[in-house]
XYZ file of C-alpha atoms in Angstrom:
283
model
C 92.621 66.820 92.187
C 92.640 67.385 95.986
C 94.471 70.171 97.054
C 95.999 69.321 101.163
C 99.085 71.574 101.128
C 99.712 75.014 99.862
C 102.734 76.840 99.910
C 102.694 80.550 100.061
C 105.513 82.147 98.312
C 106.455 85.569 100.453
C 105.058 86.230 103.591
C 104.515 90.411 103.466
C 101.053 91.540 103.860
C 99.111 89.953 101.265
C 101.149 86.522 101.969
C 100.598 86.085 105.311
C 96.879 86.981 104.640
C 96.759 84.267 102.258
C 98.804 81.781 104.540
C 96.279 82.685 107.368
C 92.962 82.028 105.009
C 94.555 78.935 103.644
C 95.382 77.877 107.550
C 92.438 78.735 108.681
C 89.746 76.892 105.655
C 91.818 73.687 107.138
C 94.363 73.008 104.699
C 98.484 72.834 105.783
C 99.996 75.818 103.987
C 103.850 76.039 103.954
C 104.774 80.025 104.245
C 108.361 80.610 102.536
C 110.426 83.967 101.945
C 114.104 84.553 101.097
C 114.940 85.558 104.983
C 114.111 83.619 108.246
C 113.437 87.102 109.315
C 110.135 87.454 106.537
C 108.518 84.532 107.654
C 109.293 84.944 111.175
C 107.349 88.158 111.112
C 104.872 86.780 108.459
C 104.279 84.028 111.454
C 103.795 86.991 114.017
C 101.290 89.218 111.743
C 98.996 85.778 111.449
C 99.253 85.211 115.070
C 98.243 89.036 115.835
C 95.569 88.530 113.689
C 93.764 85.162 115.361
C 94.611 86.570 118.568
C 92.396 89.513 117.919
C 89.753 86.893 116.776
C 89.563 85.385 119.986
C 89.276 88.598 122.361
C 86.337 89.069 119.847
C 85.072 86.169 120.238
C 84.992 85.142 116.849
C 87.040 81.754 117.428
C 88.714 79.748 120.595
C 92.105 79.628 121.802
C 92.253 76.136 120.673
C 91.071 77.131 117.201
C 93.756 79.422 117.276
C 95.779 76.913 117.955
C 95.103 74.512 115.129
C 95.481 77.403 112.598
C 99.134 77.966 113.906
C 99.575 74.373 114.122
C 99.144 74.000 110.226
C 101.479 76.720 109.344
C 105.507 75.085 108.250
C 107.933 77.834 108.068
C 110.268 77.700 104.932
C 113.427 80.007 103.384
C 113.911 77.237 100.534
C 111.724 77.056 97.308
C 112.164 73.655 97.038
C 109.526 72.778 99.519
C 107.006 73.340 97.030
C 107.943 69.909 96.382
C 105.210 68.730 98.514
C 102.844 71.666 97.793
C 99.784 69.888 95.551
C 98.735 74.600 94.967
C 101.665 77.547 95.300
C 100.495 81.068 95.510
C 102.838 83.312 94.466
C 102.434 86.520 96.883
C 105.633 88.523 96.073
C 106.641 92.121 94.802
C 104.880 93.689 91.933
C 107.931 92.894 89.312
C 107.649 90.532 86.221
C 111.342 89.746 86.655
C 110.978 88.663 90.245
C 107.988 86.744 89.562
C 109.134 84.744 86.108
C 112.043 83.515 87.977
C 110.055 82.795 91.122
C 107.991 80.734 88.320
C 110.801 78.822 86.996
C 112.247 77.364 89.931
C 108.271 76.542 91.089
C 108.386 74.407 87.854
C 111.193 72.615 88.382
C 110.349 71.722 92.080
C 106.613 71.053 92.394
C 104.960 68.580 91.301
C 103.950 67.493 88.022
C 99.959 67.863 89.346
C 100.480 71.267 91.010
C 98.511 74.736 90.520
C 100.291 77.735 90.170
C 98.858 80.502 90.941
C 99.933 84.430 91.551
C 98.355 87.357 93.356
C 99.488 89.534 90.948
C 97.451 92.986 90.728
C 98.041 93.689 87.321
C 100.356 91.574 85.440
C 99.665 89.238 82.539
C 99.467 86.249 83.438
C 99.971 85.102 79.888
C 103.574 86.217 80.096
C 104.190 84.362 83.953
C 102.784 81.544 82.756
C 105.220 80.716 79.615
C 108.212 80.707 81.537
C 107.155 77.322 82.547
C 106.360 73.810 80.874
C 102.700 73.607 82.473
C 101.089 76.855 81.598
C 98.056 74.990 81.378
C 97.951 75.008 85.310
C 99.124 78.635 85.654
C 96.062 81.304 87.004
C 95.741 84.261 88.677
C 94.222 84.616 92.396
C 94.353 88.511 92.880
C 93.360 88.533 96.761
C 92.456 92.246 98.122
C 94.171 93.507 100.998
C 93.419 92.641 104.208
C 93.328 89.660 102.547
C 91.429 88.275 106.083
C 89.039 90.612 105.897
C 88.087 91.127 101.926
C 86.181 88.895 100.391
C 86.777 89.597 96.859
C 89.000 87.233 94.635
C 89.809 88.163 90.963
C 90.338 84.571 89.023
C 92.420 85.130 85.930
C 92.816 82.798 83.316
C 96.245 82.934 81.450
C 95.818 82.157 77.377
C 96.599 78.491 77.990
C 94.941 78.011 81.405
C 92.851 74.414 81.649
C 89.331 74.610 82.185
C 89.405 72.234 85.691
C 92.124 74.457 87.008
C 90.071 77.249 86.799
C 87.066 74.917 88.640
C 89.807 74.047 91.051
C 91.023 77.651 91.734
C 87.106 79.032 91.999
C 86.754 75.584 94.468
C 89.479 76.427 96.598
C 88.561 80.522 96.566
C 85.199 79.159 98.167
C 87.018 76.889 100.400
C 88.585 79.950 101.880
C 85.649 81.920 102.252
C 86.487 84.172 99.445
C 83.740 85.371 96.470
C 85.318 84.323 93.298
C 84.966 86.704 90.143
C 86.355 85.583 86.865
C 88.394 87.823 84.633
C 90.189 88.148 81.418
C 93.950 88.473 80.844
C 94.100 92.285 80.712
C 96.726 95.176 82.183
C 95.274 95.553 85.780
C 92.120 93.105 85.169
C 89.376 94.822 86.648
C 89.813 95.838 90.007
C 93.243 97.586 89.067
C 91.772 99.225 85.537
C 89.277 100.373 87.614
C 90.085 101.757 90.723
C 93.864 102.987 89.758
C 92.713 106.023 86.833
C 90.310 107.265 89.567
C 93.989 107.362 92.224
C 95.489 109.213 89.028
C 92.659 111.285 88.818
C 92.460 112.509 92.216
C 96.129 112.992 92.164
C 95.658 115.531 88.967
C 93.381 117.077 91.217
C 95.854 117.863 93.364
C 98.550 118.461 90.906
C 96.102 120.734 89.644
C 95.163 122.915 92.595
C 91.543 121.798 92.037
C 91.128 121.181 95.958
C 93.307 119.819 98.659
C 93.752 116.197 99.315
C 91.461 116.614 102.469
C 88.420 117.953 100.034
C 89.075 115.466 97.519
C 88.845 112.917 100.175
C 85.758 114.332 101.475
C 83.737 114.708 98.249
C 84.369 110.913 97.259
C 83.390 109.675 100.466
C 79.975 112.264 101.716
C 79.324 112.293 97.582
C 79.911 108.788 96.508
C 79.786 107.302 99.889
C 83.246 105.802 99.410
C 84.317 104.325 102.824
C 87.520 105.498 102.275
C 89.058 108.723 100.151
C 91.195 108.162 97.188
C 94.033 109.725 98.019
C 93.866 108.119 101.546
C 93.248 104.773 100.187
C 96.143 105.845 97.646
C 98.874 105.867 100.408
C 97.550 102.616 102.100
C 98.771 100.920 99.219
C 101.688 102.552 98.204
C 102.732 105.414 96.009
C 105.254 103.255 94.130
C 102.667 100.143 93.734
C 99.816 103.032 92.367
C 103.043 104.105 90.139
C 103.759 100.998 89.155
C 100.215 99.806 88.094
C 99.490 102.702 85.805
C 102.870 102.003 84.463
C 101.307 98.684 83.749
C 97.959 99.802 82.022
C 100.010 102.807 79.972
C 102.409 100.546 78.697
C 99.928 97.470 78.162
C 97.171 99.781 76.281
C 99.391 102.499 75.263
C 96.524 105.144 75.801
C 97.238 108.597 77.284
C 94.389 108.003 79.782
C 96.427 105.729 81.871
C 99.313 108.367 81.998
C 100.874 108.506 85.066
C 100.095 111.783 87.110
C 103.920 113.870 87.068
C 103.132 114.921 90.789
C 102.662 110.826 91.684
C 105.826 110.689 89.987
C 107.514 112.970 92.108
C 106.286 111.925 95.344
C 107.569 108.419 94.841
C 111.224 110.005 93.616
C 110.711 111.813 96.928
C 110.612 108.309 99.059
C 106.874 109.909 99.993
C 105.409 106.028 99.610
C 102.195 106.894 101.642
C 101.629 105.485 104.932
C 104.568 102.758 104.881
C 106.847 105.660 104.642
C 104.814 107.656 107.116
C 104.743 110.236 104.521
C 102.302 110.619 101.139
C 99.508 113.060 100.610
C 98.840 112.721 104.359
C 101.787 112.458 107.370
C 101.660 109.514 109.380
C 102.999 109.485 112.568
C-alpha cells in the first residue's frame, strides 16, 4: 500500500510534532482537533518550529514553505475519509481514544492504518473497538517528537504482519529509528523510565535528599542529560500518575505503586512545568 495522506488526530504537542515530521518526510498530513482554536495553534507551534530551522540554517524559506503548504487544517473526523494512515495523538484516556477509534472506522477507508501514540495503553483493547484490528498498531513517538528519534512500534494481538512493515516503512520515511515491542502496560520506554520517576519521587517523599540532589546524582552519576524529577515535570505530574496507574493496574505488582506524595501533588494542580509548579517553580 502507498501511504500519500495522513491525518493527525489532535494537534497538542506530540500531534503537531507528528504533523510536522509527516509534512516535512513529503507526505500531505491533514491535522484535526475538536476546536479551530487546537489546530490553529497546532499550525503556529509547526511554523515556530521550521522557522527556527531556517535561522539555523538547517532548511530554506521555500522548504519551509512546502512543509506548510502540505498541512490541511480540520475540526471534523470525517476527513479521515481521504487519509490512506491516521495517527491518533490525543489524551492519555482509553475512553477518549476507543471512541476516537470508532468513528476512525467508520470514516476511513477500508485500506487505512490506524495507528496511536499511546504511551502505555494496550493496544489490544483500542484495537477491538473496530472491525479491522488487523490494521490497528502502535507508533509511540517521544517528545519533541522533531527532535527524538526513537519510535516504539507496537503490535496489537491481531495486528497484520505488512502493517507492521508498513508502519516500520513509514517510521523510516520520517526519519525516525523504529524499535518493535510487545503489547505490554507502558511497553518499554514507559515500564522503564516511569518506576525510576516513582522512585525518585519516594526519595523525596522520603526525605532521602532534595529534588535538586536527586537531580544531581542521576545526571554527574549516571550522566543522565536531564534529572528525574526535572524530566518528571516536563511531562506532567498527572501523565507520570496516570502511567503507573497503568502498569499497577495492568501487572497488579506493588512495585508499580504509585508514590502517595505524586499523588498529592497532582490533587494539588502542581502538574510540573505546564502548571508552572511541580518539584521545581517555573516562572
Amino acid at each position: 500500500m502507498n501511504i500519500q495522506t495522513i491525518m493527525v488526530v489532535g494537534a497538542g504537542q506530540m500531534g503537531s510534532g507528528i504533523a510536522q515530521v509527516s509534512a516535512q518526510a513529503g507526505f500531505r498530513v491533514i491535522l484535526s482537533d475538536v476546536k479551530q482554536e487546537f489546530v490553529d495553534r497546532g499550525l503556529a507551534n509547526i511554523a515556530k518550529n521550521l522557522s527556527r530551522n531556517v535561522e539555523k540554517g538547517r532548511m530554506t524559506e521555500e522548504e519551509k514553505a512546502e512543509v506548510l503548504s502540505r498541512l490541511t487544517l480540520s475540526t471534523d473526523l470525517a476527513d479521515g475519509k481521504d487519509a490512506d494512515c491516521v495517527i491518533e495523538a490525543v489524551t492519555e484516556n482509553m475512553g477518549i481514544k476507543t471512541e476516537i477509534f470508532k468513528k476512525l472506522d467508520e470514516v476511513c477507508p477500508p485500506h487505512a492504518v490506524l495507528a496511536s501514540n499511546t504511551s502505555s495503553l494496550p493496544i489490544t483493547e483500542i484495537a477491538a473497538v473496530t472491525t479491522r484490528p488487523e490494521k490497528v498498531i502502535g507508533m509511540h513517538f517521544m517528545n519533541p517528537v522533531p527532535v527524538m528519534k526513537l519510535v516504539e512500534i507496537i503490535r496489537g494481538l491481531q495486528t497484520a504482519d505488512e502493517v507492521y512493515q508498513l508502519t516500520e516503512d513509514l517510521s523510516k520515511q520520517m526519519g525516525k529509528v523504529p524499535v518493535s515491542v510487545n503489547d505490554f502496560p507502558g511497553f518499554v520506554s514507559n515500564r522503564v523510565l516511569m518506576p525510576m520517576i516513582n522512585e525518585a519521587i519516594y526519595c523525596v517523599y522520603e526525605g532521602v535528599a532534595t529534588p535538586e540532589a536527586i537531580d544531581e546524582v542521576m545526571k554527574l552519576g549516571m550522566n543522565h542529560p536531564m534529572g528525574p524529577l526535572t524530566l518528571a515535570d516536563f511531562i506532567g505530574l498527572d501523565t507520570c500518575l496516570y502511567i503507573m496507574e497503568v502498569l499497577y493496574e495492568g501487572f497488579g505488582d506493588s512495585k508499580y505503586r504509585p508514590c502517595p506524595l505524586l499523588r498529592k501533588y497532582v490533587k494539588a494542580g502542581w502538574l510540573g512545568k505546564k502548571s508552572g509548579r511541580g518539584f521545581y517553580v517555573y516562572n
